[in-house]
Amino acid sequence: MVVPLISIILLAPLAAFTIFALFGLAKRSFPRQDILSTAAMLVALGCSLYLLNETSDPKPLTVEWLSLGSITLSMGFYLDSVTVIMLIVVTLVSSLVHIFSIGYMHGDPRYPRFFAFLSLFSFSMLFLVVSDNLLGIYIGWELVGLCSYLLIGFWFEKDSAANACKKAFLTTRVGDVGMFIGMMMLFKQFDTLSLYGTDGIFEAVRTLEAGQIAWLSAAGILIFCGAVGKSAQVPLHTWLPDAMEGPTPVSALIHAATMVAAGVYLVARMFPILTPSSSLVIAYVGGITAIVAATIAIVRFDIKRVLAYSTVSQLGFMMLALGAGSYVAGLFHLTTHAFFKALLFLGSGSVIHAFHAMHAHHDEEHADDNEDEHDNHSLVHEHGSEIPPDQDMRNMGGLRRKMPFTFFTMLIATLSISGVPFVFSGFWSKDAILGGVLERAMGWNSVHHYILFGVVLLAAGITAFYMFRLIFMTFFGEPRNQEMHDMAHESPWVMVVPLLILAALSLPVVNKWWFKEGYINKPYQAHVHEPTHAQLRPDSKTGDTNFGFSNFGISEAEAAEEEGGHDTEHADDAHHGHGPAHTIAMVLSIIVAGLGILLSWLFYHKRRFTAESVATTFRPVYTLFWNKYYFDEFYNGVLVALTVWKSRLFAKFDLSIIDGIVNGVATITRAIFAAFIGFFDNRVIDGIVNRVAKVIWSVGGRVRRIQTGAIQTYLFVVLGGIVLIILIFRVL
């Protein structure tokens, strides 16, 4: 049953896109594409749910695909608990996004095409998830990048959308180049791109010698570069906020279940080959991303960009967890985040939809009035662009009574992402990450882990602050733009129902089954060079440890056996620990979440303090956050400017040197060879041709004289010829 079900999961959305490509594009209209695409995703969701009980014996299902001499490339599926979880997350979120889009995109002139692109996007991510080899993953990886380009730039008539899709495509390609090089390093070493089986990469790394670990670390880091691009990790994170130029349902799909999740999934899949050094890099990149994006989010006013930077920050949490060895915790947060972040984006889409009519008729006079009313200094304008009025939180306020369902569901998602105990799934997944990092720090006295624990704890507090800032500015207080407020209304049921479903999924149901009860499998296998528990323990004399960051594929039970100990309790992942580290982490996470919510309440609800006064007091810090740490300025001022300068330099070199050489050679050729060849052609060749023509012309002129045009003459000549022939024969 496994192969047919996976085939249906893949072919259903692909068929929906293909039907549109064959029939819809030809007619320029396929009005029932929404029903077709939504039905296809619901079928894929049903098959994914059926596979829940088919992962007891995970194994690859592979067929030979291409032979190149002695090298054979295979293509197939690999089904384990991680695959099933990702299939359910992708199909469930995509199905709800499809349903939501029926109401949100209604009336768009390219309505059918939007759903066709959604179907192709979902197929690409599903193909990536089920592939059992790096080649299949890379094919799905690039298809996801293509679909993101098409959907981010769906409203391509807007310059901002056209620029955003190009930025996303080019930025992620930078990471993909690194990923491809890493893949080729593994292929060069092992002559295969398959991950599983006796001939797969995960088995082959066990045979590497100690001197090859540096090479394996480099390959792991290069493959991680692909995840840095797709999952918007620092420094390739700048494309994700600009991706908000696409329709809001696209933002929900990209930020929750497809493109950005692909990077985290890739790191989880490649977990068995990660060395301490490559894991160290992953953990620190994730930690830096988490804090950088969180600090940027606290000063944004565009509701979608706040959520965009929130996504970048939460992806940093997941990468940090995987780099620190908390395999299950990272995947757990990926799952919970998919639900509550999809809810937040669809909820913001509901708010934008409520203001859509106002946005369509919003003129410059109102924009100027709002600008004067809400701020008197230049720092409040979105850097480099003007916020659309229906996305500017300074135009909102008091919407909880106008939009009760949207408010209630977004509040649940906010409580979950903020880590409010104990009712919301985000608390459990974030606590698993915090506990895992602190457990490593305390267990092996790792300075790295203590630093990263402090970073991620601070990021968790900031998350609670900016998310409740969004809630208070959007739904509480008095309306800041009465005209827009009067036009606001609750969204139709086709948009509200997905919000309610996602709100239910933001409760810790998933935690109690998939993760807490151990549904998810351990990583496939760790390579033999992974440091053991004994090797990581601090030296009794010096207190030093050779620990960097490991993938912790070797369990505590195996480590205990190596040390001759008796502690055989399974604890190969931080999430399963119940020691003091988890208790301390839980208490601290509750405290920082409470402080973040309290500060947000004092600033944006009670107005005990004003953000403007704090911004004035800490102007350099505020300016740094507002300008997003000047990443875009650096790229534009250094990388883009350098590229343009080199292009102009090469253009001048081409015009002056290359073209000069070519033109010089052409001049010499024309002056010497062409002149000689022209003389020879004119005098000799043409002379011969002309002489032959004159001879033929002369002969023809003489022969022409017998052409008198008189029939009698012709008859006389014929008769004379006949008589002459008779005489000749008689003589002979």
XYZ file of C-alpha atoms in Angstrom:
732
model
C 0.000 0.000 0.000
C 2.913 2.370 0.606
C 3.977 2.911 -3.011
C 0.427 3.474 -4.373
C -0.378 5.914 -1.572
C 2.823 7.919 -2.045
C 2.173 7.948 -5.792
C -1.322 9.333 -5.217
C 0.042 11.962 -2.820
C 2.459 13.158 -5.494
C 0.284 12.768 -8.573
C -2.876 14.412 -7.209
C -1.492 17.998 -7.028
C 0.665 17.420 -10.109
C -2.414 16.336 -12.065
C -4.283 19.465 -10.943
C -1.481 21.629 -12.298
C -1.171 19.576 -15.504
C -4.869 19.870 -16.305
C -4.618 23.625 -15.985
C -1.479 23.672 -18.146
C -3.152 21.615 -20.877
C -6.576 23.218 -20.898
C -6.612 26.335 -18.765
C -3.744 28.180 -20.458
C -5.135 27.475 -23.910
C -8.517 28.962 -23.008
C -7.016 31.591 -20.700
C -9.633 30.557 -18.198
C -10.302 27.451 -16.149
C -12.826 28.665 -13.571
C -13.030 25.412 -11.584
C -9.301 25.194 -10.959
C -9.947 26.143 -7.314
C -12.169 23.100 -6.752
C -9.800 20.825 -8.675
C -6.679 21.951 -6.790
C -8.383 21.885 -3.389
C -9.820 18.419 -3.999
C -6.384 17.166 -5.063
C -4.818 18.405 -1.841
C -7.582 16.871 0.269
C -6.972 13.524 -1.440
C -3.238 13.856 -0.696
C -4.053 14.712 2.924
C -6.246 11.632 3.299
C -3.494 9.372 1.920
C -0.924 11.006 4.230
C -3.110 10.339 7.266
C -3.522 6.712 6.188
C 0.282 6.314 6.174
C 0.502 7.029 9.914
C 0.585 3.303 10.684
C 2.984 2.374 7.877
C 6.286 3.510 9.428
C 7.130 0.648 11.772
C 9.859 -0.609 9.427
C 11.273 2.390 7.560
C 13.126 1.447 4.404
C 13.847 2.923 0.982
C 11.715 1.941 -2.010
C 14.167 2.441 -4.852
C 14.404 1.707 -8.584
C 17.332 2.184 -10.960
C 16.887 5.435 -12.833
C 20.016 6.211 -14.848
C 23.299 4.405 -15.555
C 26.477 6.298 -16.413
C 29.205 3.745 -16.999
C 29.909 2.092 -13.661
C 27.762 4.623 -11.796
C 24.053 3.979 -11.302
C 21.706 6.692 -10.088
C 18.556 5.525 -8.374
C 15.292 7.262 -7.643
C 12.843 6.237 -4.979
C 10.917 6.935 -1.794
C 11.831 6.649 1.865
C 9.017 6.416 4.364
C 9.616 6.834 8.063
C 7.927 8.801 10.833
C 9.661 12.041 9.820
C 8.429 11.620 6.241
C 4.865 10.991 7.397
C 4.872 13.988 9.743
C 6.130 16.250 6.968
C 3.578 14.835 4.510
C 0.747 15.555 6.928
C 2.047 19.041 7.737
C 2.460 19.983 4.066
C -0.837 18.534 2.843
C -2.848 19.813 5.812
C -1.539 23.369 5.704
C -1.715 23.430 1.906
C -5.323 22.188 1.962
C -6.335 24.902 4.410
C -4.481 27.536 2.373
C -6.355 26.371 -0.740
C -9.700 26.680 1.042
C -8.792 30.088 2.492
C -7.676 31.302 -0.944
C -11.103 30.625 -2.447
C -12.390 33.575 -0.431
C -9.237 35.673 -0.335
C -8.412 35.560 -4.078
C -12.006 35.777 -5.282
C -12.270 38.238 -8.144
C -8.569 38.185 -9.047
C -8.153 38.225 -12.861
C -5.635 35.358 -12.656
C -7.645 33.360 -10.139
C -7.294 29.909 -11.828
C -3.564 30.342 -12.388
C -3.039 31.057 -8.697
C -4.465 27.684 -7.691
C -2.489 25.906 -10.398
C 0.739 27.383 -9.032
C -0.275 26.382 -5.502
C -0.705 22.799 -6.699
C 2.720 22.771 -8.349
C 4.236 24.294 -5.213
C 2.715 21.567 -3.022
C 3.850 18.798 -5.389
C 7.417 20.131 -5.360
C 7.608 20.095 -1.568
C 6.013 16.645 -1.320
C 8.462 15.234 -3.866
C 11.336 16.687 -1.862
C 10.015 15.123 1.349
C 9.583 11.562 0.072
C 12.814 11.320 -1.971
C 15.337 8.829 -0.634
C 18.368 10.385 -2.329
C 20.042 13.749 -2.728
C 19.286 13.956 -6.440
C 15.529 13.691 -5.852
C 15.752 16.126 -2.969
C 17.628 18.586 -5.179
C 15.050 18.303 -7.977
C 12.231 19.056 -5.541
C 14.420 21.741 -3.957
C 14.785 23.653 -7.220
C 11.129 23.211 -8.142
C 10.205 24.779 -4.808
C 12.457 27.726 -5.673
C 10.797 28.101 -9.076
C 7.294 27.996 -7.577
C 8.217 30.583 -4.962
C 9.406 32.852 -7.779
C 6.082 32.431 -9.597
C 3.919 32.991 -6.517
C 5.861 35.814 -4.855
C 5.727 37.655 -8.170
C 2.136 36.636 -8.871
C 1.092 40.300 -9.012
C 4.025 41.044 -11.311
C 2.491 44.290 -12.541
C 3.700 45.788 -9.249
C 7.381 46.662 -9.330
C 7.767 45.687 -5.683
C 6.424 42.177 -6.354
C 8.574 41.740 -9.461
C 11.679 42.824 -7.549
C 10.807 40.631 -4.560
C 10.489 37.437 -6.607
C 13.800 38.111 -8.344
C 15.466 38.803 -5.010
C 14.122 35.573 -3.527
C 15.191 33.541 -6.544
C 18.717 34.948 -6.740
C 19.376 34.894 -2.997
C 18.360 31.275 -2.600
C 20.453 30.341 -5.638
C 23.532 31.495 -3.708
C 22.861 28.892 -1.059
C 21.944 26.278 -3.666
C 25.363 26.577 -5.265
C 26.945 25.615 -1.946
C 24.493 22.750 -1.545
C 25.308 21.423 -5.024
C 29.045 21.546 -4.335
C 28.508 19.633 -1.089
C 26.463 17.015 -2.947
C 29.208 16.621 -5.524
C 31.796 16.170 -2.755
C 29.770 13.278 -1.360
C 29.229 11.859 -4.865
C 32.943 12.063 -5.646
C 33.761 10.165 -2.469
C 31.021 7.514 -2.474
C 29.888 7.292 -6.161
C 26.269 7.553 -5.064
C 23.676 10.107 -4.076
C 21.440 7.589 -2.295
C 21.141 8.161 1.434
C 19.863 4.818 2.699
C 20.627 1.159 2.259
C 23.869 -0.778 2.400
C 25.311 1.245 -0.495
C 23.989 4.596 0.723
C 25.891 7.581 2.032
C 24.827 7.064 5.648
C 26.451 3.615 5.707
C 29.478 4.753 3.716
C 30.442 7.494 6.177
C 31.038 4.807 8.781
C 34.088 3.691 6.828
C 35.737 7.099 6.741
C 39.038 7.467 8.491
C 39.607 10.022 11.213
C 41.625 12.193 8.836
C 38.616 12.579 6.554
C 36.361 14.156 9.167
C 37.434 17.677 8.156
C 36.400 16.862 4.584
C 33.043 15.533 5.805
C 32.558 18.674 7.905
C 33.134 20.857 4.836
C 30.623 18.816 2.825
C 28.064 19.111 5.630
C 28.498 22.876 5.900
C 28.175 23.305 2.127
C 24.951 21.308 2.068
C 23.760 23.435 4.977
C 24.307 26.495 2.750
C 21.251 25.393 0.796
C 19.254 25.411 4.013
C 20.642 28.867 4.861
C 19.125 30.164 1.633
C 15.803 28.309 1.669
C 15.187 28.712 5.409
C 16.347 32.350 5.397
C 19.177 32.076 7.887
C 21.653 34.912 8.408
C 23.153 36.188 6.144
C 20.783 35.010 3.352
C 17.603 35.978 5.223
C 16.865 39.248 3.440
C 14.617 37.742 0.748
C 11.964 36.439 3.129
C 10.466 39.744 4.366
C 10.270 41.009 0.783
C 8.402 37.825 -0.156
C 5.405 39.423 1.561
C 4.691 41.139 -1.762
C 2.948 37.954 -2.867
C -0.662 37.163 -1.909
C -1.065 36.446 1.810
C -2.040 32.757 1.308
C 1.291 32.328 -0.464
C 3.034 33.817 2.550
C 1.260 31.322 4.791
C 2.289 28.396 2.596
C 5.903 29.530 2.175
C 6.422 30.431 5.821
C 4.656 27.464 7.348
C 4.904 24.256 5.377
C 6.896 24.474 2.161
C 9.883 26.563 1.203
C 11.297 27.593 4.560
C 10.507 24.198 6.091
C 12.538 22.571 3.322
C 15.813 23.855 4.782
C 15.090 22.520 8.266
C 13.947 19.214 6.795
C 17.180 18.963 4.771
C 19.321 19.430 7.889
C 17.230 16.828 9.731
C 17.611 14.356 6.871
C 21.376 14.899 6.681
C 21.645 14.636 10.471
C 23.664 11.371 10.427
C 26.599 12.903 8.513
C 26.923 16.029 10.647
C 30.229 16.238 12.472
C 30.910 18.249 15.631
C 32.344 21.084 13.555
C 29.500 21.301 11.055
C 26.957 21.042 13.874
C 28.702 23.899 15.631
C 28.287 26.093 12.575
C 24.603 25.159 12.243
C 23.895 25.893 15.897
C 25.535 29.307 15.890
C 23.939 30.339 12.588
C 20.569 29.367 14.044
C 21.179 31.247 17.282
C 22.338 34.415 15.529
C 19.366 34.258 13.174
C 16.915 33.839 16.053
C 18.078 36.956 17.905
C 18.720 39.154 14.852
C 15.305 38.570 13.303
C 13.514 38.949 16.653
C 15.070 42.354 17.302
C 14.131 43.555 13.822
C 10.520 42.430 14.290
C 9.945 44.650 17.364
C 10.196 47.863 15.299
C 8.230 46.893 12.183
C 4.731 48.242 11.500
C 3.772 46.125 8.475
C 1.740 43.259 9.951
C 3.014 40.773 7.366
C 6.639 41.770 7.809
C 6.395 41.358 11.573
C 5.293 37.797 10.932
C 7.986 37.361 8.278
C 10.776 38.260 10.694
C 9.065 36.096 13.290
C 9.347 33.181 10.869
C 13.042 33.849 10.323
C 13.567 33.894 14.091
C 11.643 30.660 14.678
C 13.605 28.946 11.913
C 16.702 29.962 13.821
C 15.287 28.136 16.867
C 14.890 24.974 14.781
C 18.391 25.158 13.303
C 19.851 25.754 16.748
C 18.055 22.683 18.065
C 19.376 20.474 15.256
C 22.884 21.863 15.603
C 22.809 21.258 19.347
C 21.763 17.652 18.877
C 18.086 18.017 19.823
C 16.830 16.215 16.740
C 13.301 15.562 17.948
C 12.940 19.036 19.472
C 13.851 20.706 16.195
C 11.316 18.660 14.230
C 8.736 19.131 16.967
C 9.038 22.908 16.698
C 8.916 22.659 12.900
C 5.542 20.926 13.202
C 3.975 23.189 15.813
C 5.311 26.283 14.074
C 3.753 25.185 10.785
C 0.298 25.285 12.346
C 0.419 28.455 14.407
C 2.422 30.405 11.833
C 0.008 29.413 9.052
C -2.770 30.593 11.366
C -1.028 33.920 11.972
C -0.500 34.589 8.285
C -4.006 33.574 7.311
C -5.287 35.684 10.196
C -3.337 38.673 8.935
C -4.798 37.924 5.511
C -8.253 38.050 7.079
C -7.445 41.489 8.504
C -6.103 42.701 5.158
C -9.176 41.298 3.414
C -11.362 43.300 5.808
C -9.607 46.511 4.706
C -9.334 45.578 1.027
C -12.111 47.866 -0.219
C -10.633 50.748 1.706
C -7.210 50.015 0.284
C -8.574 50.071 -3.259
C -9.942 53.595 -2.798
C -7.251 54.938 -0.518
C -5.877 58.164 -1.955
C -2.794 60.204 -1.221
C -4.678 62.681 0.944
C -5.583 59.991 3.454
C -2.056 58.621 3.340
C -0.667 62.043 4.191
C -3.196 62.467 6.997
C -2.265 59.117 8.508
C 1.407 59.920 8.246
C 0.999 63.195 10.102
C -1.283 61.642 12.694
C 0.803 58.643 13.619
C 4.350 59.854 13.452
C 6.439 62.957 13.086
C 9.853 61.521 12.482
C 11.318 59.641 9.567
C 12.137 56.455 11.440
C 8.602 55.114 11.353
C 8.421 54.678 7.576
C 9.257 51.212 6.321
C 12.788 51.367 5.050
C 12.867 51.628 1.289
C 9.116 51.329 0.732
C 5.765 52.612 1.884
C 3.535 50.270 3.848
C 0.202 49.491 2.159
C -2.528 51.092 4.297
C -4.310 47.782 4.837
C -1.121 46.221 6.260
C -0.028 49.123 8.472
C -0.773 48.315 12.118
C -0.866 52.061 12.851
C -4.106 52.186 10.856
C -5.684 49.455 12.935
C -6.929 49.091 16.498
C -10.191 48.017 18.080
C -10.813 45.182 15.604
C -11.582 42.469 18.150
C -15.278 43.363 18.149
C -15.424 43.772 14.375
C -13.591 40.493 13.695
C -14.142 38.200 16.709
C -13.188 34.912 15.013
C -10.041 36.354 13.498
C -9.086 37.898 16.844
C -9.752 34.717 18.828
C -7.779 32.455 16.491
C -4.834 34.844 16.145
C -4.722 35.211 19.918
C -4.417 31.430 20.272
C -1.559 31.380 17.743
C 0.130 34.275 19.542
C -0.134 32.527 22.903
C 1.378 29.437 21.309
C 4.332 31.139 19.631
C 4.974 33.179 22.776
C 5.388 29.999 24.825
C 2.506 30.477 27.242
C 2.229 27.323 29.407
C 0.830 24.663 29.403
C -2.095 24.705 27.029
C -0.356 25.661 23.804
C 1.879 23.490 21.637
C 4.456 26.217 21.054
C 5.345 26.133 24.744
C 6.199 22.430 24.634
C 8.268 22.566 21.462
C 10.166 25.682 22.513
C 10.733 24.220 25.972
C 12.161 21.094 24.340
C 14.706 23.245 22.500
C 15.637 25.299 25.559
C 15.859 22.212 27.749
C 17.957 20.366 25.212
C 20.486 23.166 24.852
C 20.753 23.695 28.628
C 21.040 19.963 29.227
C 24.020 19.815 26.897
C 25.548 22.848 28.562
C 25.180 21.454 32.078
C 26.075 17.887 31.142
C 29.383 18.726 29.517
C 30.113 22.199 30.850
C 30.008 23.573 27.316
C 30.519 27.314 27.025
C 29.023 27.165 23.534
C 25.781 25.755 24.877
C 25.533 28.269 27.698
C 25.963 31.123 25.203
C 23.388 29.666 22.847
C 20.956 29.000 25.678
C 21.166 32.651 26.700
C 20.656 33.775 23.094
C 17.635 31.586 22.471
C 16.114 32.465 25.862
C 16.400 36.170 25.070
C 14.915 35.593 21.614
C 11.989 33.759 23.238
C 11.258 36.780 25.463
C 11.457 39.180 22.516
C 9.101 36.913 20.557
C 6.435 37.251 23.240
C 6.924 41.040 23.221
C 6.560 41.698 19.484
C 3.751 39.183 18.981
C 1.584 40.752 21.669
C 2.583 44.137 20.269
C 0.929 42.980 17.044
C -2.189 41.822 18.915
C -2.544 45.018 20.959
C -1.942 47.346 17.992
C -4.344 45.434 15.736
C -7.236 44.381 17.960
C -7.189 46.520 21.108
C -7.554 50.211 21.861
C -9.456 52.761 19.848
C -9.546 52.757 16.032
C -6.691 54.848 14.670
C -8.326 55.255 11.268
C -12.062 55.540 11.728
C -12.865 55.335 8.027
C -10.978 52.080 7.621
C -12.414 50.764 10.882
C -15.986 51.419 9.723
C -15.385 49.385 6.569
C -13.797 46.449 8.416
C -15.819 43.238 8.660
C -15.356 39.607 9.563
C -14.193 37.383 6.733
C -16.536 34.863 5.075
C -16.794 31.329 6.459
C -14.628 29.879 3.722
C -11.801 31.911 5.288
C -12.827 31.557 8.942
C -13.072 27.741 9.001
C -9.349 27.210 8.174
C -8.508 29.637 10.985
C -10.553 27.609 13.469
C -8.937 24.338 12.365
C -5.438 25.775 12.687
C -6.343 27.215 16.089
C -7.267 23.725 17.261
C -3.961 22.402 15.905
C -2.092 25.047 17.907
C -3.113 23.172 21.055
C -0.729 20.423 22.281
C -2.530 17.501 20.649
C 0.429 16.754 18.408
C 2.814 16.858 21.373
C 0.954 14.122 23.241
C 1.019 11.720 20.328
C 3.726 12.161 17.726
C 6.526 13.407 19.924
C 5.888 12.791 23.593
C 4.882 9.192 22.954
C 7.928 8.587 20.783
C 6.227 8.254 17.404
C 9.130 9.873 15.635
C 12.082 7.631 14.796
C 15.650 8.281 15.768
C 18.021 9.433 13.021
C 18.867 6.679 10.548
C 22.361 6.092 11.915
C 25.274 8.065 13.235
C 28.717 7.684 11.755
C 31.336 5.932 13.824
C 33.433 9.058 14.354
C 30.810 10.718 16.528
C 32.351 11.485 19.966
C 30.966 9.350 22.762
C 29.632 10.440 26.131
C 32.945 9.553 27.730
C 34.929 11.621 25.219
C 32.703 14.625 25.788
C 32.911 14.542 29.577
C 35.169 17.306 30.978
C 38.661 16.271 31.983
C 38.830 15.693 35.744
C 42.106 17.615 36.075
C 41.815 20.466 33.614
C 38.059 20.731 33.268
C 38.501 21.020 29.507
C 36.379 19.209 26.976
C 36.930 18.578 23.282
C 33.245 19.177 22.660
C 32.121 21.383 19.791
C 28.610 20.448 18.626
C 27.629 16.910 17.734
C 24.571 15.313 16.240
C 24.258 12.989 19.247
C 23.183 10.061 17.138
C 24.834 7.736 19.693
C 22.429 7.228 22.532
C 23.145 7.577 26.218
C 22.626 3.827 26.533
C 25.396 3.124 24.023
C 27.651 5.662 25.702
C 27.018 4.107 29.082
C 27.963 0.705 27.718
C 31.208 2.132 26.325
C 32.040 3.570 29.729
C 31.144 0.384 31.554
C 28.337 2.141 33.358
C 24.877 0.930 34.211
C 22.740 3.867 33.106
C 20.925 2.485 30.083
C 17.951 4.831 30.007
C 17.277 5.995 26.466
C 18.043 9.713 26.221
C 19.562 10.216 22.798
C 17.632 13.422 22.345
C 17.159 16.312 24.694
C 13.413 16.208 24.373
C 13.219 12.941 26.259
C 15.166 14.227 29.237
C 13.423 15.014 32.488
C 16.375 16.230 34.548
C 16.943 19.543 36.272
C 18.007 21.208 33.025
C 14.491 20.904 31.614
C 12.943 22.151 34.819
C 15.245 25.178 34.916
C 14.653 25.870 31.227
C 10.884 25.620 31.674
C 10.867 28.050 34.588
C 13.094 30.530 32.777
C 11.067 30.304 29.565
C 7.854 31.026 31.494
C 9.511 33.999 33.182
C 10.865 35.554 29.963
C 7.580 34.955 28.123
C 5.701 36.612 30.989
C 8.081 39.585 30.991
C 7.730 39.986 27.236
C 3.935 39.960 27.437
C 3.958 42.323 30.414
C 6.205 44.856 28.689
C 4.094 44.690 25.542
C 0.939 45.230 27.629
C 2.489 48.260 29.366
C 3.744 49.783 26.097
C 0.923 49.134 23.662
C -2.215 48.606 25.729
C -1.904 50.584 28.936
C 0.370 53.189 27.316
C 2.434 53.530 30.495
C 5.438 54.018 28.254
C 5.679 55.117 24.646
C 7.746 53.429 21.993
C 8.746 56.854 20.665
C 10.370 57.833 23.956
C 12.309 54.584 24.129
C 13.345 54.975 20.490
C 14.582 58.477 21.239
C 16.503 57.324 24.309
C 18.120 54.411 22.526
C 18.278 56.002 19.102
C 21.442 54.173 17.877
C 20.004 50.780 18.831
C 16.601 51.637 17.369
C 18.223 52.845 14.163
C 20.188 49.600 13.911
C 17.042 47.518 14.336
C 15.020 49.738 12.006
C 17.610 49.449 9.248
C 17.706 45.677 9.729
C 21.359 45.666 10.731
C 22.116 47.240 7.338
C 22.243 43.881 5.551
C 20.444 45.248 2.508
C 22.603 48.361 2.496
C 25.712 46.181 2.665
C 24.543 43.984 -0.179
C 23.518 46.961 -2.311
C 26.544 49.074 -1.426
C 29.156 46.332 -1.628
C 28.052 43.208 -3.458
C 25.618 44.751 -5.934
C 27.779 47.841 -6.422
C 30.861 45.672 -6.909
C 29.004 43.531 -9.419
C 27.826 46.601 -11.325
C 31.341 48.083 -11.229
C 32.839 44.851 -12.541
C 30.180 44.699 -15.238
C 31.008 48.227 -16.371
C 34.724 47.453 -16.223
C 34.247 44.345 -18.338
C 32.032 46.324 -20.715
C 34.762 48.925 -21.172
C 37.355 46.171 -21.575
C 35.106 44.535 -24.167
C 34.544 47.788 -26.056
C 38.105 49.052 -25.852
C 40.293 45.951 -25.871
C 38.298 43.052 -27.288
C 36.400 45.115 -29.834
C 39.614 47.067 -30.569
C 41.468 43.850 -31.376
C 38.585 42.533 -33.444
C 38.195 45.814 -35.326
C 41.953 46.057 -35.854
C 42.127 42.557 -37.268
C 39.142 43.392 -39.463
C 40.887 46.542 -40.751
C 44.121 44.657 -41.550
C 42.172 41.870 -43.173
C 40.193 44.323 -45.253
C 43.272 46.341 -46.241
C 45.499 43.433 -47.230
C 43.682 40.191 -47.798
C 40.346 41.612 -48.846
C 42.003 44.025 -51.328
C 44.045 41.239 -52.920
C 41.113 38.853 -53.018
C 38.949 41.615 -54.475
C 41.537 42.350 -57.203
C 41.881 38.638 -58.032
C 38.126 38.214 -58.092
C 37.513 41.295 -60.246
C 40.350 40.809 -62.734
C 40.897 37.047 -62.984
C 37.704 35.279 -61.951
C 35.354 37.903 -63.330
C 37.590 38.226 -66.448
C 37.300 34.519 -67.213
C 33.577 34.534 -66.603
C 33.102 37.627 -68.759
C 35.224 36.183 -71.630
C 33.198 32.961 -71.627
C 30.021 35.018 -71.622
C 31.209 37.108 -74.591
C 32.110 34.010 -76.650
C 28.744 32.445 -75.960
C 27.044 35.743 -76.749
C 28.911 36.011 -80.096
C 28.125 32.443 -81.145
C 24.539 32.905 -80.100
C 24.315 36.078 -82.202
C 25.424 34.249 -85.329
C 23.236 31.236 -84.755
C 20.353 33.560 -84.123
C 20.415 34.733 -87.751
C 18.881 31.514 -88.975
C 15.931 32.224 -86.732
C 13.982 34.182 -89.420
C 10.501 33.500 -88.136
C 9.312 32.451 -91.663
C 7.760 28.975 -91.791
C 8.700 28.536 -95.439
C 12.366 28.980 -94.609
C 12.189 26.422 -91.815
C 10.420 23.912 -94.135
C 13.027 24.503 -96.848
C 15.863 23.862 -94.396
C 14.201 20.696 -93.087
C 13.558 19.415 -96.604
C 17.105 20.249 -97.601
C 18.436 18.387 -94.593
C 16.400 15.330 -95.436
C 17.650 15.349 -99.080
C 21.240 15.762 -97.862
C 20.892 12.781 -95.500
C 19.455 10.593 -98.329
C 22.324 11.498 -100.662
C 24.891 10.724 -97.987
C 23.428 7.296 -97.350
C 23.218 6.523 -101.109
C 26.865 7.454 -101.612
C 27.872 5.338 -98.661
